[in-house]
Structures are given as structure tokens and as C-alpha cells.
mmCIF file of C-alpha atoms in Angstrom:
data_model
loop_
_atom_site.group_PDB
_atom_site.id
_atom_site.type_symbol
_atom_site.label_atom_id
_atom_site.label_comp_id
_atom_site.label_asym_id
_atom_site.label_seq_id
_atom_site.Cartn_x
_atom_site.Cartn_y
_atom_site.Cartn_z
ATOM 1 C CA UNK I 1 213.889 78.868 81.633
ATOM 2 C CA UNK I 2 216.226 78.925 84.627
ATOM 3 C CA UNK I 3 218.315 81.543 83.160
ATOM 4 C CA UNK I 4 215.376 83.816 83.143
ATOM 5 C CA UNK I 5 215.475 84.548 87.148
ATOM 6 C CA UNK I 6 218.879 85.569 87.241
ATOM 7 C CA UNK I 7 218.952 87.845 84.299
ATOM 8 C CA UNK I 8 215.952 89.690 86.251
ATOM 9 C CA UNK I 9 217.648 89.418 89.192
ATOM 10 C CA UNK I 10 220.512 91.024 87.811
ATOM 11 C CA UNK I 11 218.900 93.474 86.041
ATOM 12 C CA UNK I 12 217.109 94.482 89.419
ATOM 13 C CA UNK I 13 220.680 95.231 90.869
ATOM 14 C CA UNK I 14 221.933 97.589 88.051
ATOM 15 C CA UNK I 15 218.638 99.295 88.582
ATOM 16 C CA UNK I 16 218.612 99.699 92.228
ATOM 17 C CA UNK I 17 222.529 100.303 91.762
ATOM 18 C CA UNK I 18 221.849 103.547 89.614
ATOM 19 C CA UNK I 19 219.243 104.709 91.977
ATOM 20 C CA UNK I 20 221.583 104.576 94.739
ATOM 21 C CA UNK I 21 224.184 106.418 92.308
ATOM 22 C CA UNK I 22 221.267 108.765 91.659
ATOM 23 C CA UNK I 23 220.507 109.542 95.591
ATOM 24 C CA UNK I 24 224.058 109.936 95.952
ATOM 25 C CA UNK I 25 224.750 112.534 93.533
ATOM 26 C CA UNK I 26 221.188 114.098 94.995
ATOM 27 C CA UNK I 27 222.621 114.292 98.470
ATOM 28 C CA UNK I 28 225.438 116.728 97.317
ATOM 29 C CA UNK I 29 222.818 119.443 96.546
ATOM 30 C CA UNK I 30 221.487 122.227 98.155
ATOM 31 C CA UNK I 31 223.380 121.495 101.712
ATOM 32 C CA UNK I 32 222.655 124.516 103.482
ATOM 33 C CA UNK I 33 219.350 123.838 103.278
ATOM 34 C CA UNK I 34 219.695 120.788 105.211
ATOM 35 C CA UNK I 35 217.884 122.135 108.310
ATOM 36 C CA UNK I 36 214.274 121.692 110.280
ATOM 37 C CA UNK I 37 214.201 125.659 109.867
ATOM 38 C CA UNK I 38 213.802 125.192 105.962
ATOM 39 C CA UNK I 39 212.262 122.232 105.653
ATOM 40 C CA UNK I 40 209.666 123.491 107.913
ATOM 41 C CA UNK I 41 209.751 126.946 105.701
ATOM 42 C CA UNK I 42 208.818 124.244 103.061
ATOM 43 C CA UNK I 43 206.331 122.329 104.349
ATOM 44 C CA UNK I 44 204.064 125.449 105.120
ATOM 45 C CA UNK I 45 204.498 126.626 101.492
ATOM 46 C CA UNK I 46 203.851 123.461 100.286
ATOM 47 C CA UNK I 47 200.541 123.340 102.934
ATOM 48 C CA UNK I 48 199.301 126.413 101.581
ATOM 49 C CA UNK I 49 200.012 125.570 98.184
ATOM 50 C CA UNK I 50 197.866 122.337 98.808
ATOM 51 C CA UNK I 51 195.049 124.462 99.929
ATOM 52 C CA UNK I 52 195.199 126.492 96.964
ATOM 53 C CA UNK I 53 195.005 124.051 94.532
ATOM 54 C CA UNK I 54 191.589 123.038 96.971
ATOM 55 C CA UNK I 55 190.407 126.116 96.772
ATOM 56 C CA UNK I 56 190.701 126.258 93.030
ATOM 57 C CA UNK I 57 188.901 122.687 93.026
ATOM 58 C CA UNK I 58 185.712 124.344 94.359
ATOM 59 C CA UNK I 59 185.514 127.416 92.003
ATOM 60 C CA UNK I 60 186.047 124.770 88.941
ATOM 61 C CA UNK I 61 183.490 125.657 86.219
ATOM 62 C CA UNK I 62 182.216 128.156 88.401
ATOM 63 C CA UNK I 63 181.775 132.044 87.390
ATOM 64 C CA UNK I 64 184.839 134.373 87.163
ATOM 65 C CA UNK I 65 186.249 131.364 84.976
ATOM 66 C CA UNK I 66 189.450 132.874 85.288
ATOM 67 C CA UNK I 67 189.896 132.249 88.961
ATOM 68 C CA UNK I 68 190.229 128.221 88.776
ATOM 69 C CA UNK I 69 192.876 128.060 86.347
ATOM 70 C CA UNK I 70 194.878 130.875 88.443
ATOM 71 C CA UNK I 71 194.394 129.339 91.557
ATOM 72 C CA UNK I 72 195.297 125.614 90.146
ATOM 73 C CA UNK I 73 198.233 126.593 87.941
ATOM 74 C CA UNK I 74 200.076 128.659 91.176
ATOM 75 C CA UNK I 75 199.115 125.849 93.741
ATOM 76 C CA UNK I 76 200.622 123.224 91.058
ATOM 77 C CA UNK I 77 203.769 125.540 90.369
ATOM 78 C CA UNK I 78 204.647 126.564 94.106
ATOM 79 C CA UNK I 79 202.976 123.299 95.485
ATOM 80 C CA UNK I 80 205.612 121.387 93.197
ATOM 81 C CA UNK I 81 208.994 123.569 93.573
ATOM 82 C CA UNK I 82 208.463 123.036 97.268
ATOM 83 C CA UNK I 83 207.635 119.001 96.971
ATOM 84 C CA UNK I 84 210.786 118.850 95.166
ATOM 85 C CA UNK I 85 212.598 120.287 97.167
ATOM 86 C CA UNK I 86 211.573 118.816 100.067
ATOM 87 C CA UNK I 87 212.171 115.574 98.306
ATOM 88 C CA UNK I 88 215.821 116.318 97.458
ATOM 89 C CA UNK I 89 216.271 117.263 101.511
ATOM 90 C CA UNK I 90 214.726 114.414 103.163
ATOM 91 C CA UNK I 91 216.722 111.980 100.753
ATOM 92 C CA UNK I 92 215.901 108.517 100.360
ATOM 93 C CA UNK I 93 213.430 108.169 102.271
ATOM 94 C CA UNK I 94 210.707 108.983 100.386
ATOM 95 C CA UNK I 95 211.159 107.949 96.907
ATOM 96 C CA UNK I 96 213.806 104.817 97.560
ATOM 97 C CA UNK I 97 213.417 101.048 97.622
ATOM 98 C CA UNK I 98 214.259 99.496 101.160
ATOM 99 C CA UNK I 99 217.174 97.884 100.136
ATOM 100 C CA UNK I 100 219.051 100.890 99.556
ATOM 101 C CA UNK I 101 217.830 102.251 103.547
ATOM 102 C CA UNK I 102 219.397 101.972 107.071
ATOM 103 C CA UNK I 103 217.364 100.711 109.892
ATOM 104 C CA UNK I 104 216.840 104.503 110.709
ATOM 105 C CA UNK I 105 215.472 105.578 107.678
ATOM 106 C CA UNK I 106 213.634 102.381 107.104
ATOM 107 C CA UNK I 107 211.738 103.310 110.433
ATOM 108 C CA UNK I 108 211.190 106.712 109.155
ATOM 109 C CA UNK I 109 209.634 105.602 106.044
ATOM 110 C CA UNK I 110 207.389 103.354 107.244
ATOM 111 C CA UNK I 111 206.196 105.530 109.734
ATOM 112 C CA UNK I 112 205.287 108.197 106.986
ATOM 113 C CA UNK I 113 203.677 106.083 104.674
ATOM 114 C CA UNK I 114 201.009 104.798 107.305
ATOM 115 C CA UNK I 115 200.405 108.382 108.372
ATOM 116 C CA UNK I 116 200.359 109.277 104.648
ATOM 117 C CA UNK I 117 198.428 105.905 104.019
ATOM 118 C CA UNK I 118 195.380 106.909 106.557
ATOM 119 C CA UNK I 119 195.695 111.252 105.954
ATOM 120 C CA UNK I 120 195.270 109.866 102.213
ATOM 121 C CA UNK I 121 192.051 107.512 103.272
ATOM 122 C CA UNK I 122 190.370 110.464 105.029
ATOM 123 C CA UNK I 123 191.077 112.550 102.222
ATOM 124 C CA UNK I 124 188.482 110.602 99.695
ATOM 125 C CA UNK I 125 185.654 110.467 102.050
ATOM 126 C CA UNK I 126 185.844 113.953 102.027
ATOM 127 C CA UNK I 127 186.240 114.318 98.022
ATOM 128 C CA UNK I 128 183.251 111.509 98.126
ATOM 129 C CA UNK I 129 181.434 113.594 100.151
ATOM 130 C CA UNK I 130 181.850 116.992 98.698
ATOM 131 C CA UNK I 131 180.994 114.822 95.295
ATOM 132 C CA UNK I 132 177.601 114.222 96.851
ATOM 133 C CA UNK I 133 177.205 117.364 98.234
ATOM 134 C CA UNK I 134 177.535 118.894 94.627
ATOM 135 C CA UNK I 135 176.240 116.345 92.788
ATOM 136 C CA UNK I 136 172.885 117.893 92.052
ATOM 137 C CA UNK I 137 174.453 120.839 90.984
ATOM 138 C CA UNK I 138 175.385 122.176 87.302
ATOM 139 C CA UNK I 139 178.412 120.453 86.255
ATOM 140 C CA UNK I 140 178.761 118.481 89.797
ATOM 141 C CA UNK I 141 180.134 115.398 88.264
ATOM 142 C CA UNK I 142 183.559 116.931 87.153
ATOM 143 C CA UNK I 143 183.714 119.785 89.905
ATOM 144 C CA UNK I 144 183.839 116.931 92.360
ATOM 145 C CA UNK I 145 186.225 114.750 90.346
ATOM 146 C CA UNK I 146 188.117 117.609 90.170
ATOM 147 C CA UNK I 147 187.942 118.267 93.951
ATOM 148 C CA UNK I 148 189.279 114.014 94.055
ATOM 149 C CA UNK I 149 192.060 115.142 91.763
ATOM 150 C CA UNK I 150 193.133 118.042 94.454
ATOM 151 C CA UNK I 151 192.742 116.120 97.705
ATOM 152 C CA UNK I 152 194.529 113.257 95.903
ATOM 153 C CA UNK I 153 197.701 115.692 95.101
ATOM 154 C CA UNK I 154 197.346 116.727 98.511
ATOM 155 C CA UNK I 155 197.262 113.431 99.978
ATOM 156 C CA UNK I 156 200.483 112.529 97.957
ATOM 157 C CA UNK I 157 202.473 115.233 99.499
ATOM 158 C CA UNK I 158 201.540 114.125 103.598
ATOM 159 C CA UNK I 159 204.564 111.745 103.962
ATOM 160 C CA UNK I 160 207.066 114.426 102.214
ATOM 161 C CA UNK I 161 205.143 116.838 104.738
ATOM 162 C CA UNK I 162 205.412 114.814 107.813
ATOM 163 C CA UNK I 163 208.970 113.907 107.109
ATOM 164 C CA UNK I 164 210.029 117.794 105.835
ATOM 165 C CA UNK I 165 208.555 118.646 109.361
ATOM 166 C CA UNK I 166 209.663 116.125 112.039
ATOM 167 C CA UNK I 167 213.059 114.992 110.693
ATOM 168 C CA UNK I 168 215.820 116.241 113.194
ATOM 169 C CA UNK I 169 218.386 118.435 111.738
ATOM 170 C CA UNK I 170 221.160 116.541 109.518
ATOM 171 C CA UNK I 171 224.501 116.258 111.656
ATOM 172 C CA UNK I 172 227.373 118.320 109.399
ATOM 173 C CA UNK I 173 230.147 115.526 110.480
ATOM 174 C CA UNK I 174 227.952 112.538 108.352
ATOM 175 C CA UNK I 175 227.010 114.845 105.369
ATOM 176 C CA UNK I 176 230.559 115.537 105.169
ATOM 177 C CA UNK I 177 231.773 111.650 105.521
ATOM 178 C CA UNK I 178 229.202 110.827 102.535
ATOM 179 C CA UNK I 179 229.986 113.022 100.152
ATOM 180 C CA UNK I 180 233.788 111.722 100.028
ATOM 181 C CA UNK I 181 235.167 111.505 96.619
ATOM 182 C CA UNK I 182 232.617 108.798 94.997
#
């Protein structure tokens, strides 16, 4: 039994160690894009992409049926490019564990995630109360779940948002130091 926590504890290590490898391979790509001009370029795509998919929450089950899924599919398809790519720029700091952050970057995140943490919050009073709202209507149950399942994408993508947007531009001289020959 007392083998049992270091087994786990090394398994935890090769784990964090290929995330690390992962970010580092990560941080190699798209380095021209490594600026507040395109991450901001980003952010209001993804922004409008968010509102999209909203959009498409409130004509769910309602007449032209053809308007939800066109709405919900582009929101989801340029909504997602953008998170992704806005994930890849602002690096480890929104999908690592702390371990594997400086002090900077640790700050950073933790920052985001309350902001993300209370946008997220506001974000299902207002799905609870456009539930309500609805409720009485045909089909109101699942046009407001769906309207949760939009504002709860959108609430996922506020820390990538807040970080694509206020993050300083990357200094040339460090990306250059860590991409070295690992």
C-alpha cells in the first residue's frame, strides 16, 4: 500500500512532463501572430461568433427551421477556429496546470479565471431567466436549455477572451530564447 503513492506520483510527472513537451512544441506555431493586433482581431471574431451562436439559441424550434441550425453550425465553426487559435497564442495559460507556470503567468491565470468565474455566473441567471421568460411558450423547455447550452459556450470562451485581449505583445528576444533546439 505504500508503493501506491509514488507510482501516482510518478505517473503525475510523466503526465505533466508531456504537457509541458506538448506546450512547447505549441509555442513554435503560428509566431507572427504573436501580437495584441491579432489576438484582438480574434477576440472580436470570436465575440461575434458567441453572439451568433445566441442568436441561433433564440430562433431554436422556431419558424424558418433552417435559420437555427445555420446560425449555430457558423457560430460553432468560426467561434471554434478563433478559440483555438487564441488558445495556441496565449500559451499556457489557459489550458496548463500551475506547476508548469511562472509567477507571471500564474498571476495572469488566476486573474482570468475569476473574471471568467463571475462573467460565467451572470451568464446563467440570464439563461435562467430567459428559461422563465419562455417557459410558457411552445417548446420553452428545450429553447431555453438550448439558450443555457449557448451562454455556457460563451461563458467558456471569457478567460481566452480577456487574456487574447489584454495580454501585452510577446517580446521577439524570449520567443526566440525558447524555442532553442529542444
Amino acid at each position: 500500500m505504500t508503493e501506491q503513492p509514488g507510482r501516482l506520483a510518478a505517473y503525475w510527472e510523466r503526465q505533466l512532463d508531456k504537457l509541458e513537451a506538448a506546450e512547447r512544441k505549441r509555442a513554435r506555431h503560428l509566431p507572427g501572430w504573436r501580437t495584441r493586433k491579432h489576438r484582438r482581431t480574434l477576440v472580436a471574431i470570436l465575440v461575434v461568433a458567441d453572439l451568433i451562436m445566441i442568436a441561433g439559441a433564440t430562433r431554436f424550434k422556431v419558424a424558418p427551421e433552417w435559420v437555427f441550425p445555420a446560425l449555430w453550425l457558423s457560430g460553432l465553426v468560426i467561434g471554434g477556429s478563433a478559440f483555438l487559435t487564441l488558445r495556441i497564442l496565449t500559451g499556457r495559460m489557459t489550458n496548463s496546470f500551475s506547476r508548469l507556470l511562472d509567477e507571471r503567468e500564474r498571476e495572469w491565470r488566476h486573474r482570468v479565471t475569476y473574471i471568467g468565474y463571475q462573467a460565467l455566473s451572470y451568464l446563467m441567471v440570464i439563461a435562467l431567466l430567459y428559461s422563465l421568460f419562455i417557459a410558457e411558450t411552445e417548446n420553452g423547455g428545450v429553447r431555453g436549455a438550448m439558450m443555457l447550452s449557448a451562454l455556457l459556450v460563451t461563458g467558456t470562451t471569457i478567460p481566452a477572451i480577456v487574456l487574447g485581449w489584454s495580454l501585452p505583445d510577446d517580446d521577439p528576444e524570449d520567443f526566440e530564447e525558447g524555442m532553442g533546439n529542444a
